[in-house]
Coordinates of C-alpha atoms in Angstrom, one line a residue:
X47 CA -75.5 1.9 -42.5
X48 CA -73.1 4.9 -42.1
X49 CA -72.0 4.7 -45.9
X50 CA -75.7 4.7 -47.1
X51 CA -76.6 7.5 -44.9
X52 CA -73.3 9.6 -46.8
X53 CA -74.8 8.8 -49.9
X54 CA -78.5 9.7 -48.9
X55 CA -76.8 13.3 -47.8
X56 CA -74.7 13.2 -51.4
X57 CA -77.7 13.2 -53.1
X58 CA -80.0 15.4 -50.9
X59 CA -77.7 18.0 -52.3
X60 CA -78.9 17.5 -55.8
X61 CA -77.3 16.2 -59.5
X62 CA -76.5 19.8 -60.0
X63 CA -74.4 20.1 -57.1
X64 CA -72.4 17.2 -57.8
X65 CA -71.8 18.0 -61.4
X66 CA -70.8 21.7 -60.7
X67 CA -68.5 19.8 -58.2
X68 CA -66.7 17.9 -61.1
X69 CA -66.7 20.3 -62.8
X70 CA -64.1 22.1 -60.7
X71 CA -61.4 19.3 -60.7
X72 CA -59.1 19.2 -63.2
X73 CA -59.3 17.1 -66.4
X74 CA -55.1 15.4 -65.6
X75 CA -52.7 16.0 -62.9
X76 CA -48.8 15.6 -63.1
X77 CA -47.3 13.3 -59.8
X78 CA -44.2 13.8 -58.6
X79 CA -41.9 11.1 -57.5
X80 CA -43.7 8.7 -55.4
X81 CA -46.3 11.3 -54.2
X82 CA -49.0 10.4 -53.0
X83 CA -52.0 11.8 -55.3
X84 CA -54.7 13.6 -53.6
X85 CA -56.0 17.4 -54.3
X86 CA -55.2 19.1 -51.1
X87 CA -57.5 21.9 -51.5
X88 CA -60.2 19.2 -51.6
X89 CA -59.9 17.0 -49.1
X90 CA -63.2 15.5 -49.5
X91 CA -62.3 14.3 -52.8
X92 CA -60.6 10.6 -52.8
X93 CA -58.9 9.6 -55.5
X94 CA -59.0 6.2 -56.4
X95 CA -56.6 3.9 -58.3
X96 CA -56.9 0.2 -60.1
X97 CA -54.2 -2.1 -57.5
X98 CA -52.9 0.9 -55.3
X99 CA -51.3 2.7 -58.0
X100 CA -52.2 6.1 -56.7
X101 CA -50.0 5.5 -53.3
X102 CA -46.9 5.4 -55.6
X103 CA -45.6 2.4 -55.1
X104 CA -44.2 0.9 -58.3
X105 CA -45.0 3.5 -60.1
X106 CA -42.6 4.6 -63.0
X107 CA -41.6 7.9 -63.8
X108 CA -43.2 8.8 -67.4
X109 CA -45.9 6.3 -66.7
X110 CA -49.6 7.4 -67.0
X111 CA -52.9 6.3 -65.1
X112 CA -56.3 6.9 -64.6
X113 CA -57.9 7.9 -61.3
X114 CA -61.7 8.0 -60.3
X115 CA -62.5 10.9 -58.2
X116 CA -64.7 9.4 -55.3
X117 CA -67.0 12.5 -52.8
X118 CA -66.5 11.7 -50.0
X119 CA -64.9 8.5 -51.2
X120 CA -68.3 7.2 -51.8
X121 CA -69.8 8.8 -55.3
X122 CA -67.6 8.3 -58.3
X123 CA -68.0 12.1 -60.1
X124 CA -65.1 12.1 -62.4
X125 CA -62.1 10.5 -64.1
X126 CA -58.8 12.0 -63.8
X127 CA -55.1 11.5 -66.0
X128 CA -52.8 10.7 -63.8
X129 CA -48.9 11.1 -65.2
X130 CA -45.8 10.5 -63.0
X131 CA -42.8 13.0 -63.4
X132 CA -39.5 13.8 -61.9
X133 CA -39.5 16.3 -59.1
X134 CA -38.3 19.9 -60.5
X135 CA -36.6 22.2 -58.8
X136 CA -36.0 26.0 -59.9
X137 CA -34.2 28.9 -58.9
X138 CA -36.3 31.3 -57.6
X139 CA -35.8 35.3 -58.1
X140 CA -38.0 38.0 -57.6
X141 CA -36.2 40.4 -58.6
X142 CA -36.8 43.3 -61.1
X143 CA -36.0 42.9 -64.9
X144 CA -36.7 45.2 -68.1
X145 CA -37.5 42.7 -71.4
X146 CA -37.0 44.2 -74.4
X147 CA -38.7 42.6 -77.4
X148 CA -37.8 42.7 -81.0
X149 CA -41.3 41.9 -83.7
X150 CA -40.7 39.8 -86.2
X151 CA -41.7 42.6 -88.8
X152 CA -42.6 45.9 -87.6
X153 CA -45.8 46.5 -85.7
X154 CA -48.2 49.3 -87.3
X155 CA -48.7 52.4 -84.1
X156 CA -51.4 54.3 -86.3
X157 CA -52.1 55.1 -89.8
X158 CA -52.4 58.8 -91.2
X159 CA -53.2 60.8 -94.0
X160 CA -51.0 61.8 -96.3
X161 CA -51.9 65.2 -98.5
X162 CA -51.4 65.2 -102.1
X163 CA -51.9 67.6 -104.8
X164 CA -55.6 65.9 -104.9
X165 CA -56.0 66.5 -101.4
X166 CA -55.6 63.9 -98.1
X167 CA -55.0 60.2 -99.0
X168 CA -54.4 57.7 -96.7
X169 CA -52.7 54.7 -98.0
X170 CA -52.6 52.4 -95.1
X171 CA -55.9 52.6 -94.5
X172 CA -57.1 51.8 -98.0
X173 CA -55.1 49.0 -98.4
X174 CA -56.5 47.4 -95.2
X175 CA -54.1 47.7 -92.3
X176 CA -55.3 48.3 -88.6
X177 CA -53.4 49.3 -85.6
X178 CA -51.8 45.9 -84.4
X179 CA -50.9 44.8 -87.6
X180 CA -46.9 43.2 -87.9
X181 CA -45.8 43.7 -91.3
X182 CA -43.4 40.9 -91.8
X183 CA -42.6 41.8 -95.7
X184 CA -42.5 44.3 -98.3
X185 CA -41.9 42.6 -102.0
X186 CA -40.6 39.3 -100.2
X187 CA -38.3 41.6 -98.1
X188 CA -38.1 41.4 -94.7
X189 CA -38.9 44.1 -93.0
X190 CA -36.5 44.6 -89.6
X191 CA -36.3 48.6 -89.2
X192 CA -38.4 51.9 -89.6
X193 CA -35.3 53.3 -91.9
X194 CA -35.5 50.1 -93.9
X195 CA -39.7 50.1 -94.7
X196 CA -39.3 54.3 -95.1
X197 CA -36.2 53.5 -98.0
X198 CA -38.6 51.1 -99.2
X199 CA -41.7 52.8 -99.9
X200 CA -39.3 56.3 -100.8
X201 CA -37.9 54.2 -103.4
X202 CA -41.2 52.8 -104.9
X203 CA -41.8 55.4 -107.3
X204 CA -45.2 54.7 -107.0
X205 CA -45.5 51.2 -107.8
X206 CA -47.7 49.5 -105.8
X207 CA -45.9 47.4 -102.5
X208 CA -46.8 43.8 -101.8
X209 CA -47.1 43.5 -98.0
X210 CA -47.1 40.1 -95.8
X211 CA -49.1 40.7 -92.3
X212 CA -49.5 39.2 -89.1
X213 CA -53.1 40.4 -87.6
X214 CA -53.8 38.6 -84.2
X215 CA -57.6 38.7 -82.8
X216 CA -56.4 37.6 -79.3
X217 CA -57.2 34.3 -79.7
X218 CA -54.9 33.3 -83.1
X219 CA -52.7 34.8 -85.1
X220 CA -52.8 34.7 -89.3
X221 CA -50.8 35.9 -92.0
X222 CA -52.4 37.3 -94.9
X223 CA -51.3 39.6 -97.9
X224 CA -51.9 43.4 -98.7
X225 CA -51.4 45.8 -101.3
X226 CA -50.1 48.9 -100.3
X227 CA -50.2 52.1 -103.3
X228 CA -47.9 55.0 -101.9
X229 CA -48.9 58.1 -102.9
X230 CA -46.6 61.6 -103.1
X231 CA -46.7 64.1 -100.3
X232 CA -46.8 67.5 -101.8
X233 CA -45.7 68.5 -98.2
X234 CA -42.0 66.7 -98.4
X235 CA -42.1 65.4 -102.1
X236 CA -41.5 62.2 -101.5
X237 CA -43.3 58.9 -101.4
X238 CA -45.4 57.9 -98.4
X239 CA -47.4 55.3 -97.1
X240 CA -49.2 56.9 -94.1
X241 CA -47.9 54.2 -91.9
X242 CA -46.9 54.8 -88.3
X243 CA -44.8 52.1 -86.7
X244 CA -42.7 50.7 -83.9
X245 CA -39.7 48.6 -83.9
X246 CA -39.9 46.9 -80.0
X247 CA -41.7 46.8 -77.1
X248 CA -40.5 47.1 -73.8
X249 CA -41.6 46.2 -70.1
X250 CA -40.9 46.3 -66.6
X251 CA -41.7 43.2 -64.2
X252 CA -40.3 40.2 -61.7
X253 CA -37.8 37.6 -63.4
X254 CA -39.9 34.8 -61.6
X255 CA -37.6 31.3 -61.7
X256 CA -34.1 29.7 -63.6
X257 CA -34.6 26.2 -64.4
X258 CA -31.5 24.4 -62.7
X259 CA -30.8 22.1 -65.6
X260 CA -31.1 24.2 -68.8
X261 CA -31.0 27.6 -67.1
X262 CA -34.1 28.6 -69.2
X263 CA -36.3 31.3 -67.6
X264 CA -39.7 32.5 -67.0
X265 CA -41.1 35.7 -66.0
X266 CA -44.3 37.8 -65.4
X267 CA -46.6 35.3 -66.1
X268 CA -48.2 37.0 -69.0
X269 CA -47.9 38.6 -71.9
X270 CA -46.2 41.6 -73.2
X271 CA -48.8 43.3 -75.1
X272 CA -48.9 46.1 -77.7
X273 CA -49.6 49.3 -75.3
X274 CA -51.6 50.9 -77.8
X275 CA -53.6 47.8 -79.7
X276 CA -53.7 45.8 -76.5
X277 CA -52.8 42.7 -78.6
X278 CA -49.8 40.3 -77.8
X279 CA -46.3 41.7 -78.9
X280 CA -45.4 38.3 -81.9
X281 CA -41.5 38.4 -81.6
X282 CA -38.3 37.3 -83.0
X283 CA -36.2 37.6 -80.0
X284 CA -35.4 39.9 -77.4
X285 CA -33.4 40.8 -74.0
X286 CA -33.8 40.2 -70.7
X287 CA -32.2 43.2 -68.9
X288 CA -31.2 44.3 -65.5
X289 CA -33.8 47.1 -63.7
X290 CA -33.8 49.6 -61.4
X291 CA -36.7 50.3 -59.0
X292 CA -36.9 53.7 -58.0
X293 CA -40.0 54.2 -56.3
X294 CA -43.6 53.2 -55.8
X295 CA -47.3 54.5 -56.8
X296 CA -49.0 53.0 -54.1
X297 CA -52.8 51.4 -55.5
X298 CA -56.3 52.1 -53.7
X299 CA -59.6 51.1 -54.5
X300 CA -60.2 51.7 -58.3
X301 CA -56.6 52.8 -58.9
X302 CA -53.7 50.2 -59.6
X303 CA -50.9 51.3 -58.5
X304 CA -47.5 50.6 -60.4
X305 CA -43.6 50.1 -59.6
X306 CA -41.6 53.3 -60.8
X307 CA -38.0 51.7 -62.6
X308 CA -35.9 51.5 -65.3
X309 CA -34.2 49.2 -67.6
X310 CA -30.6 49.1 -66.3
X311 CA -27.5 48.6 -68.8
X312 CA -26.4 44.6 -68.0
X313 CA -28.2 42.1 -70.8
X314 CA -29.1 39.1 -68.3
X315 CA -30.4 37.0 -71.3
X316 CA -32.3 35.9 -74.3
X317 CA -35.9 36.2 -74.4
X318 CA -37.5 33.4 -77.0
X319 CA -41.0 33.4 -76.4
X320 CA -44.0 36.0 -75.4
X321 CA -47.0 34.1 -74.7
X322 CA -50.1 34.4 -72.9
X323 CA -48.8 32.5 -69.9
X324 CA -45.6 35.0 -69.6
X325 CA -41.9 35.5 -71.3
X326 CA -39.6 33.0 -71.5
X327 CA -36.2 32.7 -72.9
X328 CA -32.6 31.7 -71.9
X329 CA -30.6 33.2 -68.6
X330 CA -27.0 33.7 -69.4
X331 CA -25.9 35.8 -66.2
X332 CA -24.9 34.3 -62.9
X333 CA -28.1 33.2 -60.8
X334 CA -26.2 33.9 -57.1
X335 CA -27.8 34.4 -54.3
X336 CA -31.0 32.7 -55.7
X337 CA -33.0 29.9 -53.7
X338 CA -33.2 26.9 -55.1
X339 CA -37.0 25.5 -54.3
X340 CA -39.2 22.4 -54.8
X341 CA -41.9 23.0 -57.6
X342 CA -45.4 21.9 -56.4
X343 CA -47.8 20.9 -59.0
X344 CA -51.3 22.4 -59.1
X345 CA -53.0 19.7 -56.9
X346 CA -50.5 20.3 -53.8
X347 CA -51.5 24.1 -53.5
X348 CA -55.0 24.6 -50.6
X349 CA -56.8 27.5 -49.4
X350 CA -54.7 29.2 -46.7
X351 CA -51.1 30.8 -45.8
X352 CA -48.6 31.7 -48.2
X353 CA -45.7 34.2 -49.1
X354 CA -44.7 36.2 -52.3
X355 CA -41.1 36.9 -52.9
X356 CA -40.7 39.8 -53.9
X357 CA -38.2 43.0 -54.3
X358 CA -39.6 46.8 -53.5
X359 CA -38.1 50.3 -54.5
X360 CA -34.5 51.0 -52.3
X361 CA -33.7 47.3 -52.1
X362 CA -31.1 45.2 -53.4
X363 CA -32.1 41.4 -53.1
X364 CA -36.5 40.4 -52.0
X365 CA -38.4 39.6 -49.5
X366 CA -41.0 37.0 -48.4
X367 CA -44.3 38.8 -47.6
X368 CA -47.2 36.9 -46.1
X369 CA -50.2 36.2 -48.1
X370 CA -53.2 33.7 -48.5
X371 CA -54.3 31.8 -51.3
X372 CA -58.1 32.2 -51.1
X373 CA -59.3 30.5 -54.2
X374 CA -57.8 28.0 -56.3
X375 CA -59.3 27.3 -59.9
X376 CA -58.4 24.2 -62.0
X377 CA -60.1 25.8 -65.2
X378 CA -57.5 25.8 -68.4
X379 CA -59.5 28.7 -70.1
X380 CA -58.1 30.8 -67.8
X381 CA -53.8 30.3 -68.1
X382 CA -53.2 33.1 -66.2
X383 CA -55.8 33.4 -63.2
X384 CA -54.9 30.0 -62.0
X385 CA -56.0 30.9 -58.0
X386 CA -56.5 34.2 -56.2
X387 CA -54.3 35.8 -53.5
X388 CA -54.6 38.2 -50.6
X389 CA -51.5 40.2 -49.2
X390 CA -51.6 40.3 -45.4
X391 CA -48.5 41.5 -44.6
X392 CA -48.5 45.0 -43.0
X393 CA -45.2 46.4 -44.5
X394 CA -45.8 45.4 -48.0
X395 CA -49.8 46.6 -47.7
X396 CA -48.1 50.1 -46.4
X397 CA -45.3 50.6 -48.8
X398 CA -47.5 49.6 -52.0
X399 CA -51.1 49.1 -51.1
X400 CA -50.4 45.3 -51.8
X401 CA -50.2 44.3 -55.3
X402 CA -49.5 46.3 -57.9
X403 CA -48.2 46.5 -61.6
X404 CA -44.5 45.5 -62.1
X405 CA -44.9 43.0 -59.5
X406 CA -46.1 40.4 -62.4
X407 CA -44.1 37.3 -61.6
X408 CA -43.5 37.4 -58.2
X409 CA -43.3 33.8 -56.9
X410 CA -45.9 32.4 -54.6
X411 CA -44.8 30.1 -52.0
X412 CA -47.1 27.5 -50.1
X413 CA -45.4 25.1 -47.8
X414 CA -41.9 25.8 -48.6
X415 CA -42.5 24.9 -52.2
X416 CA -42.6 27.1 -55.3
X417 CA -46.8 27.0 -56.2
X418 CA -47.1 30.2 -58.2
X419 CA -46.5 33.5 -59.6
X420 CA -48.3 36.8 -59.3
X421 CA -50.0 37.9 -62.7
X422 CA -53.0 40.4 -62.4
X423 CA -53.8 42.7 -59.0
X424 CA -57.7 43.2 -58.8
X425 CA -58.4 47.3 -59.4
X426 CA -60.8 47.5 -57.2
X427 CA -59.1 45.7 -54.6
X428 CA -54.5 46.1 -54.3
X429 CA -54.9 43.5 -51.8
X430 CA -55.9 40.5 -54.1
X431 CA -54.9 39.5 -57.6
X432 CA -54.5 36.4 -59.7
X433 CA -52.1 33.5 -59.9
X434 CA -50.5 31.3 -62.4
X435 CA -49.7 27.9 -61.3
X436 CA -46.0 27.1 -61.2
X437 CA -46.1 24.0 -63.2
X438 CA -47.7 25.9 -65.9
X439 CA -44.7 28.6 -66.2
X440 CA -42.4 25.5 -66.4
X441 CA -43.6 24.0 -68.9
X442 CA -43.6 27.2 -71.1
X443 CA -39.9 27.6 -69.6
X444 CA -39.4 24.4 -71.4
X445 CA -40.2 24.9 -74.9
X446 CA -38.7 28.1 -74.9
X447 CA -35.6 25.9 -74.7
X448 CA -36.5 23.5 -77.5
X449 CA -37.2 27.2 -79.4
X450 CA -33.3 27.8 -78.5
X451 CA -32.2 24.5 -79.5
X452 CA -33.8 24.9 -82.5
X453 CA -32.6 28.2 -83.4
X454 CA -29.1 27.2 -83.1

């Protein structure tokens, strides 16, 4: 009688209910050890195993499963992947770090005109470039330096240029093939392609973990992007370098606010991958004074306290600041805003205003395990920002190191 009066109430609340309810758990989960598996921020959610499987018991690492997620443990509403893993554990950092990045080609600023003896021409333009664009090649040859493209086009006597591009839309990335015909300045008689460019990109943020086995890292949590296309930065490699924090534009409503550093002079390692979900690459200094920590996966996190570690302006190692997790999405179309956060903690609300930009990367804990990193602060709020989980930086944190492996 009580278990048909639960369903009665289930279904009072109507199909759409129930489906929008699904909808919010995630597709697979990743189990650690012998955990138990459950979604703590849904306790009303039971997840239900063929012969006891999800208590643990001989259960393999490596092996796989499938759970039926029971409301209220009464309505089946969804089937879940269920994959057992080793438990991870990271070194975690907070501190500040400058990241250098090299393009693989050179990344087009801006294109202007060039005047001729038949008035303004502008090259890049007509042969199809935008703002954003990497130009990998010129003629097959690749193109690594301003000096090196301005030699090349100088030394074209006006023969037309074969150019190899890489034009990302946000989404993907494809190369395609241009011609580029330089024309001759009459204001410096020489041969000129209109074409404004950069070599690297640089950025300031929070060095957010060190993997304990491969010492690969991960950091910020999301992508360098180009500051004047807004596109991501595609790279061949770059440095992870010590920073500096010298002070602090506090946010307010409508106004981010934004750590005030430098990049120091000490090269603390290899950066091999820019991606949506951060940078990533290999450490190479010496991780002391670091705490090691547990990493949850995305199930273990729940609505309620937490801490960011994090490093403000004057200090030399960070500091745990008190926090709440407030919202936690399971959605993979959104990498980076994996749960929201509110700062609570009265010192780091009246140095900063609470989050702002350069603290991307700052890990979140949650029950003395590593759960997340900082990634966006809301503008109209420096209170609350967005999330990334933690098992989602590792995994990046991981290929980078098969990119490494491979590379060598």
């Amino acid at each position: 009688m009580i278990i048909m009066t639960c369903v009665v109430t289930i279904l009072a609340g109507g199909a759409a209910a129930i489906s929008s309810e699904a909808a919010d758990l995630p597709d697979s989960i990743s189990v650690t050890g012998s955990r138990q598996v459950s979604i703590a921020s849904k306790p009303y959610i039971e997840l239900v195993a063929p012969d006891d499987e999800a208590t643990g018991a001989a259960v393999t690492v490596d092996s796989s499963y499938t759970v039926t997620a029971m409301l209220h443990g009464v309505l089946p509403i969804k089937s879940i992947e269920v994959t057992r893993i080793s438990q991870e554990y990271v070194e975690l950092s907070g501190r500040p770090v400058g990241i250098m990045l090299y393009s693989d080609g050179l990344v087009v600023a801006g294109l202007s005109p060039v005047s001729t003896d038949s008035g303004m021409v502008n090259p890049g333009q007509l042969c199809g470039l935008q703002p954003g664009d990497v130009i990998r090649t010129i003629n097959g040859d690749h193109m690594q330096t301003a000096e090196q493209m301005l030699h090349t086009i100088e030394s074209s006597n006006g023969q037309a240029l074969q150019l190899e591009i890489l034009r990302s839309d946000g989404d993907s990335t494809a190369s395609s093939s241009l011609t580029l015909q330089p024309v001759y300045s009459s204001d410096d008689n020489s041969w000129r392609g209109g074409i404004w460019i950069k070599e690297t990109s640089s950025g300031l943020g929070m060095l957010t973990f060190v993997t304990t086995d491969t010492a690969s890292f991960g950091g910020l949590g999301h992508a360098i992007c180009d500051a004047d296309t807004g596109t991501l930065v595609q790279i061949y490699g770059g440095d992870l370098m010590s920073a500096n924090l010298t002070g602090v534009n506090p946010g307010s409503k409508g106004l981010p606010g934004e750590l005030i550093g430098s990049l120091g002079g000490e090269k603390l390692g290899a950066v091999t991958v820019n991606c949506e979900s951060g940078v990533y690459g290999q450490y190479l200094a010496d991780t002391g004074g670091m705490t090691i920590a547990r990493v949850a996966m995305k199930q273990e996190l729940h609505e309620g306290h937490a801490m960011i570690l994090t490093t403000l302006p004057g200090e030399k190692s960070p500091r745990l600041f008190d926090a709440v997790i407030e919202q936690i999405n399971y959605d993979a179309e959104a990498p980076t805003r994996n749960l929201i956060v509110r700062v609570t903690d009265p010192e780091l609300i009246n140095c900063s205003g609470g989050i702002v930009q350069g603290m991307s990367g700052s890990p979140i804990l949650q029950d003395g395990a590593f759960v997340a990193a900082l990634t966006h602060v809301f503008v109209n709020d420096p209170t609350m920002g967005y999330g990334i989980f933690a098992e989602n930086m590792l995994r990046f944190a991981e290929m980078s190191q098969d990119s490494t492996e491979d590379a060598a």
